[in-house]
GROMACS .gro file of C-alpha atoms in nm:
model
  404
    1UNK     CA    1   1.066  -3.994   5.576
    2UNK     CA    2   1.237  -4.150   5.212
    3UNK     CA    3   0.940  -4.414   5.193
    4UNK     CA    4   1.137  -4.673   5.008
    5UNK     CA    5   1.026  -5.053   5.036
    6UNK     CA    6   0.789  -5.057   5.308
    7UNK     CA    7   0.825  -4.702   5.343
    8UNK     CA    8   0.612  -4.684   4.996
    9UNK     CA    9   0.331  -4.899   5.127
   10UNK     CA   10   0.317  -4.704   5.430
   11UNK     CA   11   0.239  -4.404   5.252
   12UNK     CA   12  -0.022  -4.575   4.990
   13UNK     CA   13  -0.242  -4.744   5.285
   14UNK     CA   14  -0.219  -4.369   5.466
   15UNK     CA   15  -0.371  -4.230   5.163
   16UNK     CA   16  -0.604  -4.530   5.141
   17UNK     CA   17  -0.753  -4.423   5.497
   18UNK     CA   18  -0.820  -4.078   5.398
   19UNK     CA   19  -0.501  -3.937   5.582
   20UNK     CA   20  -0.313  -3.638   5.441
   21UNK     CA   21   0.024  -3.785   5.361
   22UNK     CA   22   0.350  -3.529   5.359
   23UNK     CA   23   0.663  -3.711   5.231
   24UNK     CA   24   0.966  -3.555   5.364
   25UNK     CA   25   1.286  -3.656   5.162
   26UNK     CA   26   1.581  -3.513   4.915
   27UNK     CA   27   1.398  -3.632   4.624
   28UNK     CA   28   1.698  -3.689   4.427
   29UNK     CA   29   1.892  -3.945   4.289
   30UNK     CA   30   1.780  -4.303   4.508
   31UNK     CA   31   1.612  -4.063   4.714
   32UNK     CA   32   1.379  -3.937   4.403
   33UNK     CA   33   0.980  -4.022   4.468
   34UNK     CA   34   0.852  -4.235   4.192
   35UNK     CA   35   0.569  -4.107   3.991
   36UNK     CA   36   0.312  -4.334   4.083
   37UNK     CA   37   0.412  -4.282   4.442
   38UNK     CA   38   0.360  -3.877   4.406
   39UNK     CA   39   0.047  -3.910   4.272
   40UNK     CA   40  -0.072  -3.989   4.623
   41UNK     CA   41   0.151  -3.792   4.808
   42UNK     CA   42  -0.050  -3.500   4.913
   43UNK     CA   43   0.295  -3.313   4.959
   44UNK     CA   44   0.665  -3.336   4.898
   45UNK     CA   45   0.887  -3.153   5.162
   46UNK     CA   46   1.256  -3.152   4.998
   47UNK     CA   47   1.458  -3.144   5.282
   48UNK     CA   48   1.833  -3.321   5.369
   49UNK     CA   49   1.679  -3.605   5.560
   50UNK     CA   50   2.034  -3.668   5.662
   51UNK     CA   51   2.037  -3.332   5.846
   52UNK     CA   52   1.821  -3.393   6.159
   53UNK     CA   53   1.813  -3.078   6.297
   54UNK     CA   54   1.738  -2.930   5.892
   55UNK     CA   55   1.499  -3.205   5.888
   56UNK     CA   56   1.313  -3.128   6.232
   57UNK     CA   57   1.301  -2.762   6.154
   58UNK     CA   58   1.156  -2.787   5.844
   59UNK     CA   59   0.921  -3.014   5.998
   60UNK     CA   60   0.851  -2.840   6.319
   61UNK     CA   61   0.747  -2.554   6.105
   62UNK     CA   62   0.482  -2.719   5.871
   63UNK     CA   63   0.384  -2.875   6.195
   64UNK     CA   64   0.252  -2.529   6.357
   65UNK     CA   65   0.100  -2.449   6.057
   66UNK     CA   66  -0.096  -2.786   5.979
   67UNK     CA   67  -0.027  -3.044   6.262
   68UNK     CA   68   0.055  -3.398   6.213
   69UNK     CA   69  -0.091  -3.675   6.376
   70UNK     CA   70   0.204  -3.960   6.327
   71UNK     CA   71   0.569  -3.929   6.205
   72UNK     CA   72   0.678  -4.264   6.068
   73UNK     CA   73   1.002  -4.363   5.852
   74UNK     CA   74   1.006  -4.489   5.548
   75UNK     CA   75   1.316  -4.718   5.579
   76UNK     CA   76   1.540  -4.832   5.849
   77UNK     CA   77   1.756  -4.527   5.817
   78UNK     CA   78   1.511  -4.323   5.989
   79UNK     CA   79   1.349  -4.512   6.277
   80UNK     CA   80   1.586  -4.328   6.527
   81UNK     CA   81   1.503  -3.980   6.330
   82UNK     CA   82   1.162  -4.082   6.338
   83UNK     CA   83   1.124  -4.212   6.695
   84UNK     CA   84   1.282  -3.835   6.818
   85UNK     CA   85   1.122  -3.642   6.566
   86UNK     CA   86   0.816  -3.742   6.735
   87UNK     CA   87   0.910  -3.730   7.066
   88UNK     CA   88   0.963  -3.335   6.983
   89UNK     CA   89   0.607  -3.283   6.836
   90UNK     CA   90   0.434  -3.452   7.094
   91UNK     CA   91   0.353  -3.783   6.901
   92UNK     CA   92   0.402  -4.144   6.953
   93UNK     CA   93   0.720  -4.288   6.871
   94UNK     CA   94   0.981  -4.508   7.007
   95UNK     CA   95   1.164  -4.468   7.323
   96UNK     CA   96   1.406  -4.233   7.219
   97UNK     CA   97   1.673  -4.343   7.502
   98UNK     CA   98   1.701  -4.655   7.324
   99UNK     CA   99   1.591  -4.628   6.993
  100UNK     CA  100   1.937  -4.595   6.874
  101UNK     CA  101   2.001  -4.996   6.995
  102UNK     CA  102   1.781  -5.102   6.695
  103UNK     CA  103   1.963  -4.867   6.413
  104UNK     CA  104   2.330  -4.973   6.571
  105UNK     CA  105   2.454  -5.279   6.514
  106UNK     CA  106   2.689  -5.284   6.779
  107UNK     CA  107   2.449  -5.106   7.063
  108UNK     CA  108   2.197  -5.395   6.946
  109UNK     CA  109   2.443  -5.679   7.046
  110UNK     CA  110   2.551  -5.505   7.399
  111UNK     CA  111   2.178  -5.478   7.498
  112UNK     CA  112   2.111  -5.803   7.369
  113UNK     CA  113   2.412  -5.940   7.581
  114UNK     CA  114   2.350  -5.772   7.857
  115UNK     CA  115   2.025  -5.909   7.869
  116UNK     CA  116   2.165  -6.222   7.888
  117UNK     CA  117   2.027  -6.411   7.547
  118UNK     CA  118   2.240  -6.576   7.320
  119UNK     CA  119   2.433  -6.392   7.112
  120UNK     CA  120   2.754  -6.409   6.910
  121UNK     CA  121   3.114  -6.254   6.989
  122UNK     CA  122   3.178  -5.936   6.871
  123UNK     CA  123   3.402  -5.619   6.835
  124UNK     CA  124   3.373  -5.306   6.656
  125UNK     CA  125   3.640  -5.169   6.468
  126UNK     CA  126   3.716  -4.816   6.260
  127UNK     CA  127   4.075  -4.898   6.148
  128UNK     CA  128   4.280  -5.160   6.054
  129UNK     CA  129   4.447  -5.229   6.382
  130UNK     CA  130   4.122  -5.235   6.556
  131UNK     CA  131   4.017  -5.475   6.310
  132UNK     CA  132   4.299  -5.703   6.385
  133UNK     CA  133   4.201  -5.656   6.737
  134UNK     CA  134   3.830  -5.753   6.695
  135UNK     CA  135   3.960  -6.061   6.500
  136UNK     CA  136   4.152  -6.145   6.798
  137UNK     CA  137   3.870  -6.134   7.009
  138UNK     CA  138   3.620  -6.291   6.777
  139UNK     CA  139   3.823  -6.568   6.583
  140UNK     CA  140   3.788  -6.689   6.309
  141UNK     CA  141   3.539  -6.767   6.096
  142UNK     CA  142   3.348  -6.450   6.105
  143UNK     CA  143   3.104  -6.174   5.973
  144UNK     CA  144   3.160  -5.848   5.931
  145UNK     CA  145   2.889  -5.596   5.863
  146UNK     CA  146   2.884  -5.159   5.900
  147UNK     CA  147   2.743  -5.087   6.181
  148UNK     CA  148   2.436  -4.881   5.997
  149UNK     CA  149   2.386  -4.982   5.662
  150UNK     CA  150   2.111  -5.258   5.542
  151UNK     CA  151   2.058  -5.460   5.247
  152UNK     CA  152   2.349  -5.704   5.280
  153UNK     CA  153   2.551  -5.417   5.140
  154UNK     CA  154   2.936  -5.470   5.245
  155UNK     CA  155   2.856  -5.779   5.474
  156UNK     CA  156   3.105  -6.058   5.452
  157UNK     CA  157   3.216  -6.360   5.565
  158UNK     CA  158   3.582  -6.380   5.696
  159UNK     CA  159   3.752  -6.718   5.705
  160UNK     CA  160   4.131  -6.552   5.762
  161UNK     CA  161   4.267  -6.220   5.805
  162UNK     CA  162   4.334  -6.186   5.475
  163UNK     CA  163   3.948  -6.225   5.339
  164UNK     CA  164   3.889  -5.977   5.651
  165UNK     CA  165   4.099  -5.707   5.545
  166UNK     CA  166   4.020  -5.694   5.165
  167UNK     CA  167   3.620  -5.687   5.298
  168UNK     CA  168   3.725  -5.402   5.545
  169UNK     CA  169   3.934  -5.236   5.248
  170UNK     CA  170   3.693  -5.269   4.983
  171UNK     CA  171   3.438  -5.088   5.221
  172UNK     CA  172   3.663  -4.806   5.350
  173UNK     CA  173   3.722  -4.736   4.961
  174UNK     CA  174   3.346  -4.734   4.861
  175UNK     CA  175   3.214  -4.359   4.791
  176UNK     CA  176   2.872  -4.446   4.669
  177UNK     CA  177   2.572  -4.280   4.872
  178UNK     CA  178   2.310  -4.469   5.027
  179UNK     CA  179   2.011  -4.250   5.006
  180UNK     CA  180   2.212  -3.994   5.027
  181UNK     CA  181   2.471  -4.143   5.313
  182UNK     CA  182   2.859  -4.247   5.319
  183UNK     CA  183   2.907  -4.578   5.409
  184UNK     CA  184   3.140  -4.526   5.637
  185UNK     CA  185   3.413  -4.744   5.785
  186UNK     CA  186   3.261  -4.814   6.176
  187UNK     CA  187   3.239  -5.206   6.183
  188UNK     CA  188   3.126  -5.483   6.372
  189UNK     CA  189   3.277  -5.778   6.358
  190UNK     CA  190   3.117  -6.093   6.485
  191UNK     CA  191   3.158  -6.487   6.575
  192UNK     CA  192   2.996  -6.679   6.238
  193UNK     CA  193   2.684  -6.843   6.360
  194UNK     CA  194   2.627  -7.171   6.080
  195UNK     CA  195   2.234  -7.258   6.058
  196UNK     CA  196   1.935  -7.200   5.869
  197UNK     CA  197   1.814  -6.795   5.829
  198UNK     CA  198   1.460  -6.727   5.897
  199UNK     CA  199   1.313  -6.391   6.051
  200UNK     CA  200   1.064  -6.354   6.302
  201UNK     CA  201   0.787  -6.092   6.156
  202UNK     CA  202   0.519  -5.933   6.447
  203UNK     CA  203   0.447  -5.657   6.672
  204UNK     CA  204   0.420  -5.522   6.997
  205UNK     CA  205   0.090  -5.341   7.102
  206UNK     CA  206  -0.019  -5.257   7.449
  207UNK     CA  207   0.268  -5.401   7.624
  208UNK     CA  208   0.213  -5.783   7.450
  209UNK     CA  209   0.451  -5.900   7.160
  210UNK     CA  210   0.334  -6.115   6.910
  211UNK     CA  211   0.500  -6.314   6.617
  212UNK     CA  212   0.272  -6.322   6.366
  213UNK     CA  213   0.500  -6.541   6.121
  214UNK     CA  214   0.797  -6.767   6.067
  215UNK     CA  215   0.963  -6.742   5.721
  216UNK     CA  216   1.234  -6.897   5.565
  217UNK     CA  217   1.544  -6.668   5.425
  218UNK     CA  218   1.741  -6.809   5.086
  219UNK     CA  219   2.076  -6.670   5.069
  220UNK     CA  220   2.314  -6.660   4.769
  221UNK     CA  221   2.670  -6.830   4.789
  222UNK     CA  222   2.913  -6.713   5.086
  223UNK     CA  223   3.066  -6.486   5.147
  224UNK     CA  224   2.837  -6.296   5.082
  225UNK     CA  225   2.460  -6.317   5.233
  226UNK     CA  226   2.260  -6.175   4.958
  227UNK     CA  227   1.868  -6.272   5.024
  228UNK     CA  228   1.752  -6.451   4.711
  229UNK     CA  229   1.404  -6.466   4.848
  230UNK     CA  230   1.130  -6.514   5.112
  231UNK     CA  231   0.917  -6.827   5.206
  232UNK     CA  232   0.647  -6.798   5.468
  233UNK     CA  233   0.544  -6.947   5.687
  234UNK     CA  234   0.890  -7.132   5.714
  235UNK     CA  235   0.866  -7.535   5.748
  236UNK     CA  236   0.984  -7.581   6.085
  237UNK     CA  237   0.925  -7.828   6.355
  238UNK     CA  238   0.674  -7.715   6.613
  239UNK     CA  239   0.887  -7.726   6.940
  240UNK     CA  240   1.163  -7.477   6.711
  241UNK     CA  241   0.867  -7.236   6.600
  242UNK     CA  242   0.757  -7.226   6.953
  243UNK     CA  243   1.187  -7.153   7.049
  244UNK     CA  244   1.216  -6.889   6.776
  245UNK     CA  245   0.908  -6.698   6.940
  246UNK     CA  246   0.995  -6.712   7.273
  247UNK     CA  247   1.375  -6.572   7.184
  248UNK     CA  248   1.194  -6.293   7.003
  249UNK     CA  249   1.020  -6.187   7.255
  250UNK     CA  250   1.331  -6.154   7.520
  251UNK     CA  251   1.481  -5.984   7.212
  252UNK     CA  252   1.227  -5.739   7.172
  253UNK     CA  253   1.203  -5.675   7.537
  254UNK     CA  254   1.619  -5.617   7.579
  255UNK     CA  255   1.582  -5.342   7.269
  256UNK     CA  256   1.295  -5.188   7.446
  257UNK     CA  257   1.054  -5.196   7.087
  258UNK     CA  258   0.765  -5.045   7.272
  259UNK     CA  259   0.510  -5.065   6.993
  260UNK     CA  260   0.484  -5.118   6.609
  261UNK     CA  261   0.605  -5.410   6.398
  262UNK     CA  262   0.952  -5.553   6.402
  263UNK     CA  263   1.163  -5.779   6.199
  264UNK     CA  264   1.388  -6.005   6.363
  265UNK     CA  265   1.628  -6.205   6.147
  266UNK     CA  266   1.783  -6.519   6.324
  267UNK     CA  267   1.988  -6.795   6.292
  268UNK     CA  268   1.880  -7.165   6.386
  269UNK     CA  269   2.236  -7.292   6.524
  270UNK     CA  270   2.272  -7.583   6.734
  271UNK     CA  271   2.192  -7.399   7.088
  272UNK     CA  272   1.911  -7.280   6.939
  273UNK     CA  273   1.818  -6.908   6.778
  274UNK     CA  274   2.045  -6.649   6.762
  275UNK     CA  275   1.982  -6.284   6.633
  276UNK     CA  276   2.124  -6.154   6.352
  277UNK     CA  277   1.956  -5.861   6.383
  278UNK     CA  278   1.604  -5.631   6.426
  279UNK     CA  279   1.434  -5.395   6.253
  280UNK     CA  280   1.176  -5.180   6.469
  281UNK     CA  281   0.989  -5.120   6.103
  282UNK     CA  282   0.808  -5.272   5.852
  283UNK     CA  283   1.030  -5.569   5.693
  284UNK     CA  284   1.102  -5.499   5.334
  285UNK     CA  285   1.123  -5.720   5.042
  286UNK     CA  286   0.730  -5.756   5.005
  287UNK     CA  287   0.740  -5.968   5.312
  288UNK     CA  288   0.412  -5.775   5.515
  289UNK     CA  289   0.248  -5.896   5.155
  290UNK     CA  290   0.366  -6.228   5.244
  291UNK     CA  291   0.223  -6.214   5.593
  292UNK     CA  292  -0.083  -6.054   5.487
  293UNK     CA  293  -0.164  -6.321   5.235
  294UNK     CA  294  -0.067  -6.611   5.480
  295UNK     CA  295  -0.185  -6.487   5.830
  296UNK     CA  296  -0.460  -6.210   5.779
  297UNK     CA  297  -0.217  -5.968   5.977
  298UNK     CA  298  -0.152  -5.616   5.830
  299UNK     CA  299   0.204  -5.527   5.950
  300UNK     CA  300   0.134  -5.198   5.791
  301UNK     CA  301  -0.180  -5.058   5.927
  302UNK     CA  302  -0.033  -5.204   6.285
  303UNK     CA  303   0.252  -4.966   6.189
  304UNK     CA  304   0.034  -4.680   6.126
  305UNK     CA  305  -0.173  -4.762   6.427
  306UNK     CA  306   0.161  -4.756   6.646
  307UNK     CA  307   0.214  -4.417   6.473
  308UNK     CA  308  -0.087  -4.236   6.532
  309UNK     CA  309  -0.125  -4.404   6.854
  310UNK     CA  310  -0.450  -4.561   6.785
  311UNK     CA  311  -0.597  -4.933   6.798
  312UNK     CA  312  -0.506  -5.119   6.491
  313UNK     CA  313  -0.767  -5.291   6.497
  314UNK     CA  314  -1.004  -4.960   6.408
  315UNK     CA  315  -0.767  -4.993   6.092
  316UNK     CA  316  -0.870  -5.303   5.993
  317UNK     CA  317  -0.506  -5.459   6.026
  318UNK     CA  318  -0.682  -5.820   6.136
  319UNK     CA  319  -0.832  -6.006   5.849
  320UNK     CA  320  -0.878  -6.354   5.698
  321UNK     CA  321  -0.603  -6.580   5.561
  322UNK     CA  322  -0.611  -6.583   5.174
  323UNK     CA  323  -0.322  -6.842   5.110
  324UNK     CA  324  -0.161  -7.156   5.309
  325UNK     CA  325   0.192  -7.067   5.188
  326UNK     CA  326   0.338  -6.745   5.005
  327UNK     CA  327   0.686  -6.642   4.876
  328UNK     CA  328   0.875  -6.408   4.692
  329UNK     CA  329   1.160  -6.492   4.432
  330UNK     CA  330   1.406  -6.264   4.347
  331UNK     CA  331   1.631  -6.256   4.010
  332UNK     CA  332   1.978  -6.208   3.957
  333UNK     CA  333   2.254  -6.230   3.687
  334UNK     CA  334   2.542  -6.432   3.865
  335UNK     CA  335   2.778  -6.238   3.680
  336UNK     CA  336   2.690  -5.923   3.620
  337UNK     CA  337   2.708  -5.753   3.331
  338UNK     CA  338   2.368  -5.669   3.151
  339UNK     CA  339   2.038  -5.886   2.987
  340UNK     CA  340   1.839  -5.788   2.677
  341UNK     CA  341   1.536  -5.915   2.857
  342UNK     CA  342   1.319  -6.238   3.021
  343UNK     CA  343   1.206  -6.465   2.836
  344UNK     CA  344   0.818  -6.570   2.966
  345UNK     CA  345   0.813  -6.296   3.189
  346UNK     CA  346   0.502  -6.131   3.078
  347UNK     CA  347   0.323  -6.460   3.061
  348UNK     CA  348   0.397  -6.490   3.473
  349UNK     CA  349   0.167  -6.242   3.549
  350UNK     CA  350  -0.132  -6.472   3.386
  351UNK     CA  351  -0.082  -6.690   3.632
  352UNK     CA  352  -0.367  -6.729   3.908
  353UNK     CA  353  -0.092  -6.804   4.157
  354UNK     CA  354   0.104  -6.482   4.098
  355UNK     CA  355   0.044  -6.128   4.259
  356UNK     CA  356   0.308  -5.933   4.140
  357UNK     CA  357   0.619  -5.964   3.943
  358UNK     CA  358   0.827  -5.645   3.922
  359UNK     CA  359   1.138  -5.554   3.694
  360UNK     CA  360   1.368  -5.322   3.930
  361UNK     CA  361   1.721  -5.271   3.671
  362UNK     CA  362   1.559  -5.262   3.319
  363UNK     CA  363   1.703  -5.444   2.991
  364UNK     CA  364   2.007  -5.272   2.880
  365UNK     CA  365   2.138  -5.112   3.198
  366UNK     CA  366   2.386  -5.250   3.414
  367UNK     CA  367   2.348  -5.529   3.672
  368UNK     CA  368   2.585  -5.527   3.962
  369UNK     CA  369   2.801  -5.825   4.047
  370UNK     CA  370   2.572  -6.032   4.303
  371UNK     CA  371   2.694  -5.899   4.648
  372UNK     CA  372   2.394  -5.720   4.774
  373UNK     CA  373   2.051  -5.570   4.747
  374UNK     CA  374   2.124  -5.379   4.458
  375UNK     CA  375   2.211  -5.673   4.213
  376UNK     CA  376   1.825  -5.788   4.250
  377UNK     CA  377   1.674  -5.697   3.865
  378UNK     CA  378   1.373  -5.835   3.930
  379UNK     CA  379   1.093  -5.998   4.173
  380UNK     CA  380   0.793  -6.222   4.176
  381UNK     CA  381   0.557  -6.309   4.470
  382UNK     CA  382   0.345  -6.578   4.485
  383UNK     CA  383   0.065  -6.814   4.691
  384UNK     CA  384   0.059  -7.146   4.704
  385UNK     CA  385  -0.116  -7.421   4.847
  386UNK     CA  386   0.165  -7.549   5.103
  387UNK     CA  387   0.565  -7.545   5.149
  388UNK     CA  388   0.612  -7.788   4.939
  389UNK     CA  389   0.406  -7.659   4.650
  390UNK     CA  390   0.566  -7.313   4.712
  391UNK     CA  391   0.910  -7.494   4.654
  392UNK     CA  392   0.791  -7.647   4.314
  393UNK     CA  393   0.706  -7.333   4.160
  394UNK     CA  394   1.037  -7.155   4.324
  395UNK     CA  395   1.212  -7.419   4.068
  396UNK     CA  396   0.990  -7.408   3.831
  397UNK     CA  397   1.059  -7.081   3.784
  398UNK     CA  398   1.433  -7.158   3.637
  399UNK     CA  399   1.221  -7.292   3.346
  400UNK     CA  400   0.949  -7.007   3.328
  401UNK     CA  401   1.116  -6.739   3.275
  402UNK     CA  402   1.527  -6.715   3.124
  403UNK     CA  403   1.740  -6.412   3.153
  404UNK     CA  404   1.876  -6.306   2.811
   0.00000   0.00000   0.00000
């Protein structure tokens, strides 16, 4: 369902394997399949996604008359969709009695409380006096996020009411469509938690959870928390790699992620991690490349494995290491506006060390002010040799390649 980001991949290692792949999505606007990706799509079913009950009819039906084997989402949106979609055909899926605690933001924290891990204050809030009220509870500095978007999009860091309000305004007053959705006004509000980001990428298969990789987040300026870019594995001390996995594991466990991969973003504070939050799906942002490259682990095949309930290892998701180190760079105009092009970009690609670079917002159109996602114009992803030789070409690439 809408295979965007690792939702694409998904659907290209599918067709890789033989498998007949049916995209269901509204194929309009964000929601519109690329080309390349509907060359490979053995069919398009245009349905409002947003509609479950549209959606599971429409699916239900091509179901009786060709049966599926796996239903799998293509972005975070649709993991609870998914995870009762295929509860209803029969399939494999999450637990749908829980599912919804890894799509909520706010049902996340209470089971992650309740289970007794560390874990921020919070609130939720819908109006302005609730807001006030959350404050209240929370204090001051802190974050607040919608409860069920992703992509950074309308999260902000609070250091008085005032900053709080404006971020709470500025969302209530944003029409745009995410794939089709409102954004909504539902909020959490939570204590600010200062420390390093990394995220915790792995699985869980046959009752075992396994991190398969530690990587390093890099953020843009507060208040916003726009990811600039990906280094795995992260440089971290042993005995904190060894902390990380053992909270990720109590994490999984309290959302009840029964099987598939997951992506756990944390915070390093001074008690130790803290979740920010998970994703029961693929990670986006080319990060299963990175994990691919660095550990041998396919976090998409395990994800089709989890789907069709089969081993993943009959997939061939366990390979050989290719690279000690491997990141992805992402490019943005700090204030907006528009570029005519970059300058060396074409002569990146030459590179042995670099896989793939990829413009997303072409010369000439718009680039939005850096506060999410969606001011990213363009990516590259490379290997290299360690951490430290990753980090060289990371600033290297301020003299590669210029924005014009």
């Amino acid at each position: 369902m809408e295979p965007v980001s690792g939702g694409a991949a998904l659907a290209r290692a599918a067709h890789r394997l033989g498998a007949r792949v049916v995209t269901a999505s509204q194929d309009a606007g964000d929601c519109e399949i690329p080309a390349k990706l509907r060359e490979i799509v053995d069919e398009v079913l245009v349905v409002d996604t947003n509609d479950e009950a549209a959606l599971a009819e429409a699916v239900t039906r091509l179901h009786r008359r060709n049966p599926f084997d796996a239903v799998l989402p293509g972005c975070d949106f649709y993991v609870a969709t998914a995870a009762r979609l295929a509860a209803r055909l029969g399939l494999p899926g999450l637990p749908v009695e829980t599912v919804d605690s890894v799509r909520n933001k706010a049902l996340m924290r209470e089971s992650v409380t309740r289970a007794g891990l560390r874990s921020p204050r919070f609130a939720e809030a819908d109006t302005t006096d609730r807001l006030r009220s959350a404050a209240e509870h929370v204090g001051f500095p802190c974050v607040m996020k919608p409860v069920e978007s992703s992509g950074s999009i309308h999260v902000s860091l609070a250091r008085d009411w005032p900053q709080l309000l404006r971020a709470f305004t500025e969302l209530a007053q944003d029409e745009t469509l995410d794939l089709g959705r409102p954004m909504g006004h539902r909020v959490i509000v939570e204590q600010y938690v200062p420390g390093e980001e990394i995220s915790a990428d792995g699985y869980v298969a046959d009752g075992v959870t396994t991190v398969v990789a530690v990587t390093r987040k890099v953020l843009g300026a507060e208040p916003r928390f726009v990811e600039l870019g990906h280094l795995t594995p992260a440089d971290l001390p042993g005995d904190v790699t060894d902390q990380v996995k053992a909270y990720t594991e109590d994490v999984v466990r309290a959302l009840n992620v029964t099987a598939g991969p997951f992506h756990c973003e944390l915070r390093l504070s001074d008690q130790g991690p803290v979740l920010i939050e998970l994703g029961a799906r693929l990670p986006g942002d080319g990060i299963p490349e990175l994990v691919k490259r660095v550990t041998g682990v396919d976090l998409t095949l395990i994800m089709l494995a989890a789907g069709l309930g089969a081993d993943p290892r009959r997939l061939g998701a366990f390979g050989e290491p290719v690279a000690a180190s491997a990141a992805v760079r992402f490019l943005t105009l700090p204030e907006g506006d528009s570029y005519s092009g970059i300058k060396g970009w074409d002569e990146l690609s030459d590179l042995p060390n670099v896989v793939e670079t990829h413009v997303a917002i072409p010369p000439g159109v718009p680039v939005p002010e850096v506060r999410d996602c969606r001011s990213r114009l363009a990516h590259v992803l490379y290997t290299a040799d360690s951490h430290r030789a990753a980090l060289a070409f990371w600033d290297s690439l301020d003299k590669r390649v210029v924005i014009q």
